[in-house]
Tab-separated table of C-alpha atoms (C1' of nucleotides) in Angstrom:
chain	number	residue	atom	x	y	z
A	1	MET	CA	-30.613	54.063	-194.540
A	2	SER	CA	-30.855	57.769	-195.267
A	3	ALA	CA	-28.292	60.481	-194.600
A	4	GLY	CA	-28.724	61.251	-190.867
A	5	GLU	CA	-29.109	57.644	-189.758
A	6	LEU	CA	-25.505	56.590	-189.596
A	7	ARG	CA	-25.797	56.114	-185.822
A	8	GLY	CA	-28.911	53.947	-185.528
A	9	ARG	CA	-32.410	55.260	-185.599
A	10	LYS	CA	-33.638	58.723	-184.834
A	11	PRO	CA	-33.780	59.445	-181.078
A	12	ARG	CA	-37.192	59.003	-179.550
A	13	ALA	CA	-39.296	62.039	-178.801
A	14	ASP	CA	-40.111	61.173	-175.190
A	15	VAL	CA	-36.418	60.866	-174.356
A	16	GLN	CA	-35.752	64.459	-175.247
A	17	ARG	CA	-38.950	65.615	-173.628
A	18	ASN	CA	-38.161	63.875	-170.337
A	19	ARG	CA	-34.572	64.980	-170.316
A	20	ALA	CA	-35.611	68.594	-170.784
A	21	ALA	CA	-38.276	68.377	-168.075
A	22	LEU	CA	-35.803	66.798	-165.671
A	23	LEU	CA	-33.163	69.441	-166.274
A	24	GLU	CA	-35.637	72.243	-165.847
A	25	THR	CA	-37.078	70.836	-162.634
A	26	ALA	CA	-33.687	69.893	-161.240
A	27	GLN	CA	-32.364	73.390	-161.761
A	28	ARG	CA	-35.315	74.809	-159.864
A	29	HIS	CA	-34.852	72.356	-156.991
A	30	PHE	CA	-31.109	72.881	-156.804
A	31	LEU	CA	-31.753	76.588	-156.591
A	32	GLN	CA	-34.342	76.277	-153.867
A	33	HIS	CA	-32.936	73.458	-151.760
A	34	GLY	CA	-29.268	73.191	-152.670
A	35	VAL	CA	-27.403	70.342	-154.318
A	36	GLY	CA	-28.624	67.893	-151.694
A	37	THR	CA	-32.247	68.153	-152.769
A	38	SER	CA	-34.322	64.996	-153.017
A	39	LEU	CA	-33.976	63.402	-156.436
A	40	GLU	CA	-37.204	61.532	-155.935
A	41	ALA	CA	-38.965	64.845	-155.555
A	42	VAL	CA	-37.341	66.111	-158.740
A	43	ALA	CA	-38.480	63.057	-160.648
A	44	LYS	CA	-42.007	63.282	-159.323
A	45	GLU	CA	-42.332	66.950	-160.125
A	46	ALA	CA	-40.899	66.403	-163.582
A	47	GLY	CA	-43.631	63.837	-164.107
A	48	VAL	CA	-41.372	60.803	-164.519
A	49	GLY	CA	-40.532	57.797	-162.391
A	50	PRO	CA	-37.285	57.522	-160.425
A	51	GLY	CA	-36.037	54.913	-162.867
A	52	THR	CA	-36.212	57.373	-165.720
A	53	LEU	CA	-34.267	59.972	-163.798
A	54	TYR	CA	-31.505	57.510	-162.966
A	55	ARG	CA	-31.331	56.223	-166.519
A	56	HIS	CA	-30.780	59.722	-167.832
A	57	PHE	CA	-28.448	60.766	-165.024
A	58	PRO	CA	-26.889	57.812	-163.217
A	59	THR	CA	-25.577	59.886	-160.324
A	60	ARG	CA	-26.381	63.146	-158.618
A	61	GLU	CA	-23.142	64.537	-160.028
A	62	ALA	CA	-24.205	63.695	-163.565
A	63	LEU	CA	-27.459	65.591	-163.134
A	64	LEU	CA	-25.591	68.450	-161.513
A	65	ALA	CA	-23.074	68.588	-164.333
A	66	ALA	CA	-25.840	68.626	-166.931
A	67	VAL	CA	-27.684	71.429	-165.156
A	68	LEU	CA	-24.437	73.331	-164.796
A	69	GLN	CA	-23.823	73.095	-168.516
A	70	THR	CA	-25.978	76.163	-169.172
A	71	ARG	CA	-24.125	78.188	-166.567
A	72	SER	CA	-20.797	77.042	-167.937
A	73	GLU	CA	-21.709	78.563	-171.245
A	74	GLU	CA	-22.400	81.858	-169.526
A	75	LEU	CA	-18.934	81.631	-167.977
A	76	VAL	CA	-17.345	81.089	-171.360
A	77	ALA	CA	-19.245	84.075	-172.680
A	78	ARG	CA	-17.905	86.185	-169.851
A	79	GLN	CA	-14.423	85.002	-170.707
A	80	THR	CA	-14.479	86.590	-174.129
A	81	ASP	CA	-15.536	89.862	-172.499
A	82	ILE	CA	-12.805	89.604	-169.910
A	83	GLU	CA	-10.118	88.840	-172.433
A	84	ARG	CA	-10.783	92.167	-174.100
A	85	LEU	CA	-9.583	94.051	-171.022
A	86	ASP	CA	-6.241	95.810	-171.226
A	87	ASP	CA	-5.334	95.413	-167.581
A	88	PRO	CA	-4.417	91.791	-166.795
A	89	ALA	CA	-4.861	92.387	-163.071
A	90	GLU	CA	-8.359	93.662	-163.647
A	91	ALA	CA	-9.023	90.688	-165.914
A	92	LEU	CA	-7.917	88.259	-163.224
A	93	GLU	CA	-10.080	89.994	-160.680
A	94	GLN	CA	-13.164	89.816	-162.866
A	95	TRP	CA	-12.468	86.208	-163.714
A	96	LEU	CA	-12.251	85.273	-160.050
A	97	ARG	CA	-15.538	87.031	-159.395
A	98	ALA	CA	-17.151	85.192	-162.277
A	99	MET	CA	-15.926	81.852	-160.961
A	100	GLU	CA	-17.141	82.655	-157.503
A	101	GLU	CA	-20.615	83.390	-158.797
A	102	TYR	CA	-20.560	80.201	-160.807
A	103	PHE	CA	-19.607	78.222	-157.698
A	104	SER	CA	-22.360	79.922	-155.737
A	105	ALA	CA	-25.074	78.948	-158.200
A	106	PHE	CA	-26.496	76.404	-155.762
A	107	SER	CA	-25.902	76.098	-152.062
A	108	GLY	CA	-23.591	73.185	-151.343
A	109	LEU	CA	-22.131	73.178	-154.836
A	110	PRO	CA	-18.510	73.737	-153.760
A	111	ASP	CA	-18.336	70.354	-152.021
A	112	PRO	CA	-18.908	68.100	-155.034
A	113	LEU	CA	-16.824	70.525	-157.065
A	114	MET	CA	-13.833	70.135	-154.785
A	115	ALA	CA	-14.324	66.386	-154.699
A	116	ALA	CA	-14.187	66.357	-158.491
A	117	ALA	CA	-11.197	68.695	-158.664
A	118	ARG	CA	-9.178	66.483	-156.367
A	119	ALA	CA	-10.081	63.027	-157.581
A	120	GLN	CA	-8.631	61.412	-160.642
A	121	GLU	CA	-11.810	59.458	-161.237
A	122	PRO	CA	-12.354	60.387	-164.872
A	123	ASP	CA	-15.908	59.087	-164.598
A	124	ASN	CA	-16.931	61.988	-162.391
A	125	PRO	CA	-18.691	64.334	-164.796
A	126	LEU	CA	-17.655	67.363	-162.769
A	127	THR	CA	-13.942	66.695	-163.115
A	128	ILE	CA	-13.642	68.055	-166.636
A	129	PRO	CA	-15.206	71.478	-165.946
A	130	CYS	CA	-13.007	71.798	-162.870
A	131	ASP	CA	-9.824	71.075	-164.756
A	132	ILE	CA	-10.804	73.568	-167.404
A	133	LEU	CA	-11.471	76.256	-164.828
A	134	ILE	CA	-8.157	75.702	-163.086
A	135	ALA	CA	-6.302	75.898	-166.373
A	136	ALA	CA	-8.121	79.079	-167.348
A	137	THR	CA	-7.337	80.650	-163.984
A	138	ASP	CA	-3.709	79.795	-164.481
A	139	GLN	CA	-3.732	81.670	-167.779
A	140	TYR	CA	-5.035	84.826	-166.162
A	141	VAL	CA	-2.574	84.489	-163.308
A	142	ARG	CA	0.405	84.147	-165.637
A	143	ALA	CA	-0.637	87.147	-167.677
A	144	ALA	CA	-0.946	89.263	-164.554
A	145	GLN	CA	2.405	87.991	-163.312
A	146	LEU	CA	4.106	88.972	-166.558
A	147	ALA	CA	2.764	92.464	-165.958
A	148	GLY	CA	4.215	92.359	-162.454
A	149	ARG	CA	0.834	92.662	-160.807
A	150	VAL	CA	0.642	89.298	-159.060
A	151	ARG	CA	3.176	87.614	-156.795
A	152	ALA	CA	5.326	85.014	-158.497
A	153	SER	CA	4.531	82.333	-155.929
A	154	VAL	CA	0.837	82.233	-156.822
A	155	ARG	CA	-0.628	79.422	-158.924
A	156	GLY	CA	-3.940	79.292	-160.717
A	157	GLN	CA	-4.954	76.407	-158.519
A	158	ASP	CA	-4.507	78.562	-155.415
A	159	LEU	CA	-6.990	81.137	-156.620
A	160	PHE	CA	-9.342	78.423	-157.756
A	161	LEU	CA	-9.292	77.137	-154.181
A	162	ALA	CA	-9.761	80.637	-152.835
A	163	ALA	CA	-12.760	81.318	-155.067
A	164	CYS	CA	-14.233	77.986	-154.066
A	165	SER	CA	-13.770	78.825	-150.399
A	166	VAL	CA	-15.497	82.155	-150.709
A	167	ALA	CA	-18.363	80.501	-152.542
A	168	TRP	CA	-18.558	77.890	-149.824
A	169	ILE	CA	-18.761	80.500	-147.105
A	170	LYS	CA	-21.358	82.377	-149.078
A	171	GLY	CA	-23.381	79.196	-149.273
A	172	THR	CA	-23.386	78.817	-145.502
A	173	GLY	CA	-25.376	82.021	-145.245
A	174	THR	CA	-22.753	84.509	-144.087
A	175	GLU	CA	-23.653	88.138	-144.710
A	176	GLU	CA	-22.077	90.151	-147.498
A	177	GLU	CA	-19.997	92.418	-145.327
A	178	PRO	CA	-17.538	89.950	-143.762
A	179	LEU	CA	-17.526	88.102	-147.065
A	180	ASP	CA	-16.324	91.189	-148.822
A	181	ARG	CA	-13.589	91.780	-146.269
A	182	LEU	CA	-12.420	88.238	-146.905
A	183	ARG	CA	-12.305	88.893	-150.651
A	184	THR	CA	-10.239	91.988	-150.019
A	185	LEU	CA	-7.917	90.044	-147.767
A	186	ILE	CA	-7.387	87.403	-150.420
A	187	ALA	CA	-6.765	90.071	-153.055
A	188	SER	CA	-4.106	91.639	-150.850
A	189	GLY	CA	-2.649	88.182	-150.595
A	190	TYR	CA	-2.081	87.503	-154.260
A	191	ARG	CA	-1.411	91.010	-155.539
A	192	GLU	CA	2.129	92.229	-155.903
A	193	PRO	CA	2.510	95.151	-153.476
A	194	ASP	CA	2.724	98.475	-155.262
A	195	THR	CA	6.356	99.295	-155.865
A	196	GLN	CA	5.274	102.860	-156.112
A	197	ALA	CA	7.797	105.545	-156.922
B	1	MET	CA	-31.868	65.114	-97.057
B	2	SER	CA	-28.073	65.143	-96.721
B	3	ALA	CA	-25.561	67.741	-97.850
B	4	GLY	CA	-25.057	66.912	-101.533
B	5	GLU	CA	-28.671	66.247	-102.344
B	6	LEU	CA	-29.942	69.769	-102.752
B	7	ARG	CA	-30.615	69.080	-106.411
B	8	GLY	CA	-32.556	65.804	-106.301
B	9	ARG	CA	-31.004	62.412	-105.915
B	10	LYS	CA	-27.554	61.225	-106.913
B	11	PRO	CA	-27.199	60.701	-110.682
B	12	ARG	CA	-27.657	57.124	-111.775
B	13	ALA	CA	-24.633	55.040	-112.599
B	14	ASP	CA	-25.862	53.803	-115.979
B	15	VAL	CA	-26.406	57.361	-117.156
B	16	GLN	CA	-22.764	58.242	-116.724
B	17	ARG	CA	-21.636	54.922	-118.116
B	18	ASN	CA	-23.735	55.271	-121.237
B	19	ARG	CA	-22.813	58.874	-121.769
B	20	ALA	CA	-19.134	58.039	-121.577
B	21	ALA	CA	-19.507	55.083	-123.940
B	22	LEU	CA	-21.438	57.211	-126.412
B	23	LEU	CA	-18.873	59.994	-126.379
B	24	GLU	CA	-16.011	57.597	-126.818
B	25	THR	CA	-17.680	55.755	-129.689
B	26	ALA	CA	-18.920	58.937	-131.319
B	27	GLN	CA	-15.450	60.443	-131.335
B	28	ARG	CA	-14.103	57.358	-133.037
B	29	HIS	CA	-16.844	57.398	-135.666
B	30	PHE	CA	-16.518	61.120	-136.309
B	31	LEU	CA	-12.810	60.590	-136.839
B	32	GLN	CA	-13.280	57.697	-139.213
B	33	HIS	CA	-16.369	58.759	-141.147
B	34	GLY	CA	-16.725	62.492	-140.617
B	35	VAL	CA	-19.472	64.428	-138.877
B	36	GLY	CA	-22.122	62.830	-141.080
B	37	THR	CA	-21.567	59.357	-139.661
B	38	SER	CA	-24.602	57.214	-138.844
B	39	LEU	CA	-25.858	57.881	-135.346
B	40	GLU	CA	-27.612	54.543	-135.315
B	41	ALA	CA	-24.269	52.875	-135.844
B	42	VAL	CA	-22.763	54.882	-133.010
B	43	ALA	CA	-25.551	53.847	-130.667
B	44	LYS	CA	-25.288	50.211	-131.624
B	45	GLU	CA	-21.547	50.119	-131.186
B	46	ALA	CA	-21.798	51.896	-127.868
B	47	GLY	CA	-24.166	49.152	-126.793
B	48	VAL	CA	-27.243	51.320	-126.320
B	49	GLY	CA	-30.485	51.792	-128.176
B	50	PRO	CA	-31.140	54.786	-130.415
B	51	GLY	CA	-33.539	56.188	-127.842
B	52	THR	CA	-30.777	56.440	-125.284
B	53	LEU	CA	-28.497	58.259	-127.683
B	54	TYR	CA	-31.171	60.811	-128.539
B	55	ARG	CA	-32.074	61.329	-124.889
B	56	HIS	CA	-28.486	62.153	-124.035
B	57	PHE	CA	-27.862	64.215	-127.174
B	58	PRO	CA	-31.058	65.443	-128.796
B	59	THR	CA	-29.355	66.507	-132.020
B	60	ARG	CA	-26.251	65.650	-133.986
B	61	GLU	CA	-24.876	69.053	-133.078
B	62	ALA	CA	-25.301	68.376	-129.376
B	63	LEU	CA	-23.297	65.170	-129.660
B	64	LEU	CA	-20.708	66.945	-131.770
B	65	ALA	CA	-20.392	69.761	-129.259
B	66	ALA	CA	-19.958	67.296	-126.406
B	67	VAL	CA	-17.270	65.375	-128.268
B	68	LEU	CA	-15.566	68.636	-129.164
B	69	GLN	CA	-15.448	69.641	-125.518
B	70	THR	CA	-12.235	67.674	-124.994
B	71	ARG	CA	-10.571	69.305	-127.975
B	72	SER	CA	-11.700	72.719	-126.823
B	73	GLU	CA	-9.805	72.224	-123.628
B	74	GLU	CA	-6.680	71.463	-125.631
B	75	LEU	CA	-7.220	74.716	-127.493
B	76	VAL	CA	-7.478	76.655	-124.260
B	77	ALA	CA	-4.285	75.013	-123.085
B	78	ARG	CA	-2.549	76.102	-126.267
B	79	GLN	CA	-3.811	79.619	-125.657
B	80	THR	CA	-1.864	80.006	-122.434
B	81	ASP	CA	1.255	78.891	-124.288
B	82	ILE	CA	0.616	81.292	-127.111
B	83	GLU	CA	-0.005	84.212	-124.821
B	84	ARG	CA	3.517	83.852	-123.478
B	85	LEU	CA	5.023	84.748	-126.840
B	86	ASP	CA	6.631	88.146	-127.191
B	87	ASP	CA	5.788	88.635	-130.857
B	88	PRO	CA	2.071	89.347	-131.315
B	89	ALA	CA	2.276	88.518	-135.029
B	90	GLU	CA	3.768	85.152	-134.229
B	91	ALA	CA	1.079	84.643	-131.592
B	92	LEU	CA	-1.672	85.352	-134.108
B	93	GLU	CA	-0.103	82.980	-136.581
B	94	GLN	CA	0.093	80.156	-134.072
B	95	TRP	CA	-3.445	80.821	-132.912
B	96	LEU	CA	-4.752	80.594	-136.451
B	97	ARG	CA	-2.923	77.322	-136.931
B	98	ALA	CA	-4.377	75.982	-133.708
B	99	MET	CA	-7.881	76.947	-134.788
B	100	GLU	CA	-7.384	75.378	-138.168
B	101	GLU	CA	-6.350	72.097	-136.580
B	102	TYR	CA	-9.320	72.272	-134.271
B	103	PHE	CA	-11.665	72.779	-137.236
B	104	SER	CA	-10.033	69.898	-139.059
B	105	ALA	CA	-10.640	67.452	-136.231
B	106	PHE	CA	-13.349	65.681	-138.224
B	107	SER	CA	-14.069	65.855	-141.898
B	108	GLY	CA	-17.148	67.959	-142.536
B	109	LEU	CA	-16.857	69.799	-139.246
B	110	PRO	CA	-16.582	73.297	-140.752
B	111	ASP	CA	-20.136	73.149	-142.120
B	112	PRO	CA	-22.045	72.838	-138.843
B	113	LEU	CA	-19.520	75.204	-137.325
B	114	MET	CA	-20.286	77.918	-139.848
B	115	ALA	CA	-23.991	77.286	-139.475
B	116	ALA	CA	-23.644	77.846	-135.742
B	117	ALA	CA	-21.432	80.901	-136.135
B	118	ARG	CA	-23.953	82.578	-138.375
B	119	ALA	CA	-27.240	81.709	-136.710
B	120	GLN	CA	-28.564	83.403	-133.642
B	121	GLU	CA	-30.308	80.251	-132.537
B	122	PRO	CA	-29.016	80.141	-128.969
B	123	ASP	CA	-30.157	76.536	-128.733
B	124	ASN	CA	-27.447	75.408	-131.126
B	125	PRO	CA	-24.800	73.994	-128.790
B	126	LEU	CA	-22.039	74.904	-131.249
B	127	THR	CA	-22.839	78.610	-131.220
B	128	ILE	CA	-21.131	79.329	-127.925
B	129	PRO	CA	-17.722	77.848	-128.786
B	130	CYS	CA	-17.828	79.689	-132.109
B	131	ASP	CA	-18.497	83.035	-130.511
B	132	ILE	CA	-15.698	82.443	-128.040
B	133	LEU	CA	-13.259	81.586	-130.818
B	134	ILE	CA	-14.150	84.663	-132.834
B	135	ALA	CA	-13.714	86.878	-129.809
B	136	ALA	CA	-10.357	85.294	-128.997
B	137	THR	CA	-9.181	85.757	-132.575
B	138	ASP	CA	-10.148	89.387	-132.364
B	139	GLN	CA	-7.944	89.795	-129.316
B	140	TYR	CA	-4.913	88.423	-131.133
B	141	VAL	CA	-5.656	90.545	-134.165
B	142	ARG	CA	-5.885	93.733	-132.152
B	143	ALA	CA	-2.655	93.018	-130.345
B	144	ALA	CA	-0.849	92.466	-133.634
B	145	GLN	CA	-2.406	95.603	-135.061
B	146	LEU	CA	-1.152	97.685	-132.137
B	147	ALA	CA	2.307	96.404	-132.964
B	148	GLY	CA	1.757	97.454	-136.584
B	149	ARG	CA	2.061	93.940	-137.901
B	150	VAL	CA	-1.463	93.435	-139.239
B	151	ARG	CA	-3.479	95.641	-141.564
B	152	ALA	CA	-5.982	97.870	-139.819
B	153	SER	CA	-8.878	96.710	-141.971
B	154	VAL	CA	-8.723	93.142	-140.704
B	155	ARG	CA	-11.225	91.811	-138.139
B	156	GLY	CA	-11.024	88.707	-136.007
B	157	GLN	CA	-14.066	87.364	-137.770
B	158	ASP	CA	-12.275	87.537	-141.118
B	159	LEU	CA	-9.470	85.310	-139.954
B	160	PHE	CA	-11.936	82.997	-138.291
B	161	LEU	CA	-13.589	82.610	-141.687
B	162	ALA	CA	-10.234	82.123	-143.353
B	163	ALA	CA	-9.192	79.408	-140.902
B	164	CYS	CA	-12.542	77.722	-141.377
B	165	SER	CA	-12.095	77.804	-145.142
B	166	VAL	CA	-8.682	76.238	-145.006
B	167	ALA	CA	-10.009	73.541	-142.711
B	168	TRP	CA	-12.878	72.954	-145.097
B	169	ILE	CA	-10.550	72.546	-148.039
B	170	LYS	CA	-8.354	70.254	-146.025
B	171	GLY	CA	-11.409	68.157	-145.264
B	172	THR	CA	-12.177	67.729	-148.951
B	173	GLY	CA	-8.934	65.830	-149.353
B	174	THR	CA	-6.704	68.390	-151.048
B	175	GLU	CA	-2.993	67.697	-150.718
B	176	GLU	CA	-0.760	69.637	-148.358
B	177	GLU	CA	1.163	71.539	-150.986
B	178	PRO	CA	-1.573	73.727	-152.508
B	179	LEU	CA	-3.056	74.042	-149.048
B	180	ASP	CA	0.151	75.534	-147.773
B	181	ARG	CA	0.338	77.978	-150.649
B	182	LEU	CA	-3.175	79.092	-149.752
B	183	ARG	CA	-2.129	79.643	-146.138
B	184	THR	CA	0.774	81.743	-147.330
B	185	LEU	CA	-1.515	83.720	-149.588
B	186	ILE	CA	-3.874	84.458	-146.713
B	187	ALA	CA	-0.988	85.452	-144.484
B	188	SER	CA	0.225	87.915	-147.114
B	189	GLY	CA	-3.317	89.200	-147.129
B	190	TYR	CA	-3.593	90.164	-143.498
B	191	ARG	CA	0.003	91.063	-142.690
B	192	GLU	CA	1.089	94.651	-142.857
B	193	PRO	CA	3.710	94.843	-145.619
B	194	ASP	CA	7.209	95.319	-144.260
B	195	THR	CA	7.969	98.997	-144.056
B	196	GLN	CA	11.582	97.983	-144.030
B	197	ALA	CA	14.244	100.561	-143.532
C	1	DC	C1'	-32.979	43.468	-97.034
C	2	DA	C1'	-37.393	44.458	-99.189
C	3	DT	C1'	-39.997	47.677	-101.383
C	4	DC	C1'	-41.148	51.610	-104.214
C	5	DA	C1'	-41.224	55.284	-107.524
C	6	DA	C1'	-38.552	57.884	-110.421
C	7	DA	C1'	-35.534	57.631	-114.029
C	8	DA	C1'	-33.572	55.611	-117.854
C	9	DC	C1'	-33.474	52.095	-121.235
C	10	DG	C1'	-34.074	50.131	-126.002
C	11	DG	C1'	-36.256	48.442	-129.694
C	12	DA	C1'	-40.318	48.523	-132.535
C	13	DT	C1'	-42.136	51.810	-135.491
C	14	DG	C1'	-43.120	55.218	-139.150
C	15	DC	C1'	-40.979	58.102	-142.249
C	16	DT	C1'	-38.015	59.834	-146.054
C	17	DG	C1'	-34.746	59.189	-149.537
C	18	DC	C1'	-31.650	56.260	-152.396
C	19	DC	C1'	-31.184	53.187	-156.186
C	20	DT	C1'	-32.370	48.870	-158.968
C	21	DC	C1'	-34.895	45.700	-161.462
C	22	DC	C1'	-38.222	44.143	-164.664
C	23	DG	C1'	-42.954	43.800	-166.650
C	24	DT	C1'	-45.254	47.071	-169.516
C	25	DA	C1'	-45.980	50.853	-172.691
C	26	DT	C1'	-44.323	53.725	-176.363
C	27	DG	C1'	-42.845	55.238	-180.699
C	28	DC	C1'	-39.972	54.630	-184.819
C	29	DA	C1'	-39.162	51.846	-188.939
C	30	DT	C1'	-40.886	49.031	-192.476
D	1	DA	C1'	-50.646	47.808	-189.531
D	2	DT	C1'	-47.124	45.332	-187.355
D	3	DG	C1'	-42.841	44.335	-184.939
D	4	DC	C1'	-39.144	45.296	-182.166
D	5	DA	C1'	-35.913	48.103	-179.931
D	6	DT	C1'	-36.104	51.430	-176.589
D	7	DA	C1'	-37.647	53.772	-172.774
D	8	DC	C1'	-40.823	54.117	-169.010
D	9	DG	C1'	-42.226	53.928	-164.066
D	10	DG	C1'	-43.324	52.114	-159.955
D	11	DA	C1'	-42.709	48.436	-156.696
D	12	DG	C1'	-39.431	47.032	-153.529
D	13	DG	C1'	-35.194	46.466	-150.719
D	14	DC	C1'	-32.171	49.071	-148.001
D	15	DA	C1'	-30.311	52.585	-144.758
D	16	DG	C1'	-30.744	56.318	-141.644
D	17	DC	C1'	-33.440	59.510	-138.776
D	18	DA	C1'	-36.192	60.454	-134.779
D	19	DT	C1'	-40.023	59.156	-131.564
D	20	DC	C1'	-42.855	56.784	-128.439
D	21	DC	C1'	-43.956	53.724	-124.809
D	22	DG	C1'	-43.849	49.210	-122.242
D	23	DT	C1'	-40.163	47.358	-119.508
D	24	DT	C1'	-36.091	47.415	-116.691
D	25	DT	C1'	-32.768	49.403	-113.727
D	26	DT	C1'	-31.358	52.147	-109.932
D	27	DG	C1'	-31.040	54.736	-105.833
D	28	DA	C1'	-33.711	55.998	-101.806
D	29	DT	C1'	-36.265	54.676	-97.807
D	30	DG	C1'	-37.766	52.124	-93.714
DNA sequence: CATCAAAACGGATGCTGCCTCCGTATGCAT
DNA sequence: ATGCATACGGAGGCAGCATCCGTTTTGATG
């Protein structure tokens, strides 16, 4: 029993190979056909049987969460950029935009996301990222409120919902123009009106 | 050839009977299981074969539109009430609430609704009601704008989208409290800030 | 009332996708 | 080289969609 073997034997090579192939293929299919894409098709194109897919990812949500992992890391990276901003209102705005893009990664993504955000099933692999995002949003909201830039009644959860909604609408194929008016409307809704001199 | 027969013979009795049974059953299933409910199950419970269901309603959307017909009439009824109000801002608010309830009739309804609102497929039976609703919303918006109660940048379509979003979120099972904060946020977004004396 | 043709019925059918189970193949350890 | 744990993968059962066509129902007609 050498150093690295404390937890059983070394992981098999094919496991890692298949997992990688599945993730790569799944991402492509989610992009092209939305989160409802056929998992059988993913398995076939990844060159594995359905059984292998389901052993690696027992549910569609598990596969989705794994594919989303990469994107999550991009979000975290953006966060460090955003936190450097002086203006907390601007930071909040950019954060909301980043979340919206994250939610729009695949068409139909907002639905399982909302399901995970609501439910207290801790076995849903999407629940954790959702909770993290809500908490992060709340941070940005509070900072902007301290600076008097956001209405006191607003919660992080509210803007999480709003970002999710916009992403949902985007996913239904609405054009950019009305979408942008909706974003503006929401911004007017959470911002503290200018108490200008 | 007597008076009423200009357009072929009298409609068969079983046709009307089956149609009514299908609509009644479909409404119940949409209520209980959302718009994605099994059409086979609907047919079986209505006591007809699948073929009959698909002859009456060639697509899920057609069945949905037919079931929604009843609710649409309730909406129209509400409209005459709303139009009696003196305050155009209050009228808009009530109209938005009415639309939201309409959209929340069945879980999952907002999706096909948005699909119909976007597409210019005139064969989608949901397109017409959507266009009517957007136009009606625009009327209320304009009236409120003339009274200086709603920002000039707002369009009827924007609030249609907003109402749809709220209905969508409601359908995902979110509790009333955050939902209500979101409604408030949206209202702050479209209302003209008080230019109070 | 008997007959007829049009109209409608309904279920058998083929298809796709989900998910599981288990005999077989693979690869790591010795 | 051998053995055994581990992973593979496809067959198979199930559910839902949508269609097609032989059979039945229904209203019209004399």
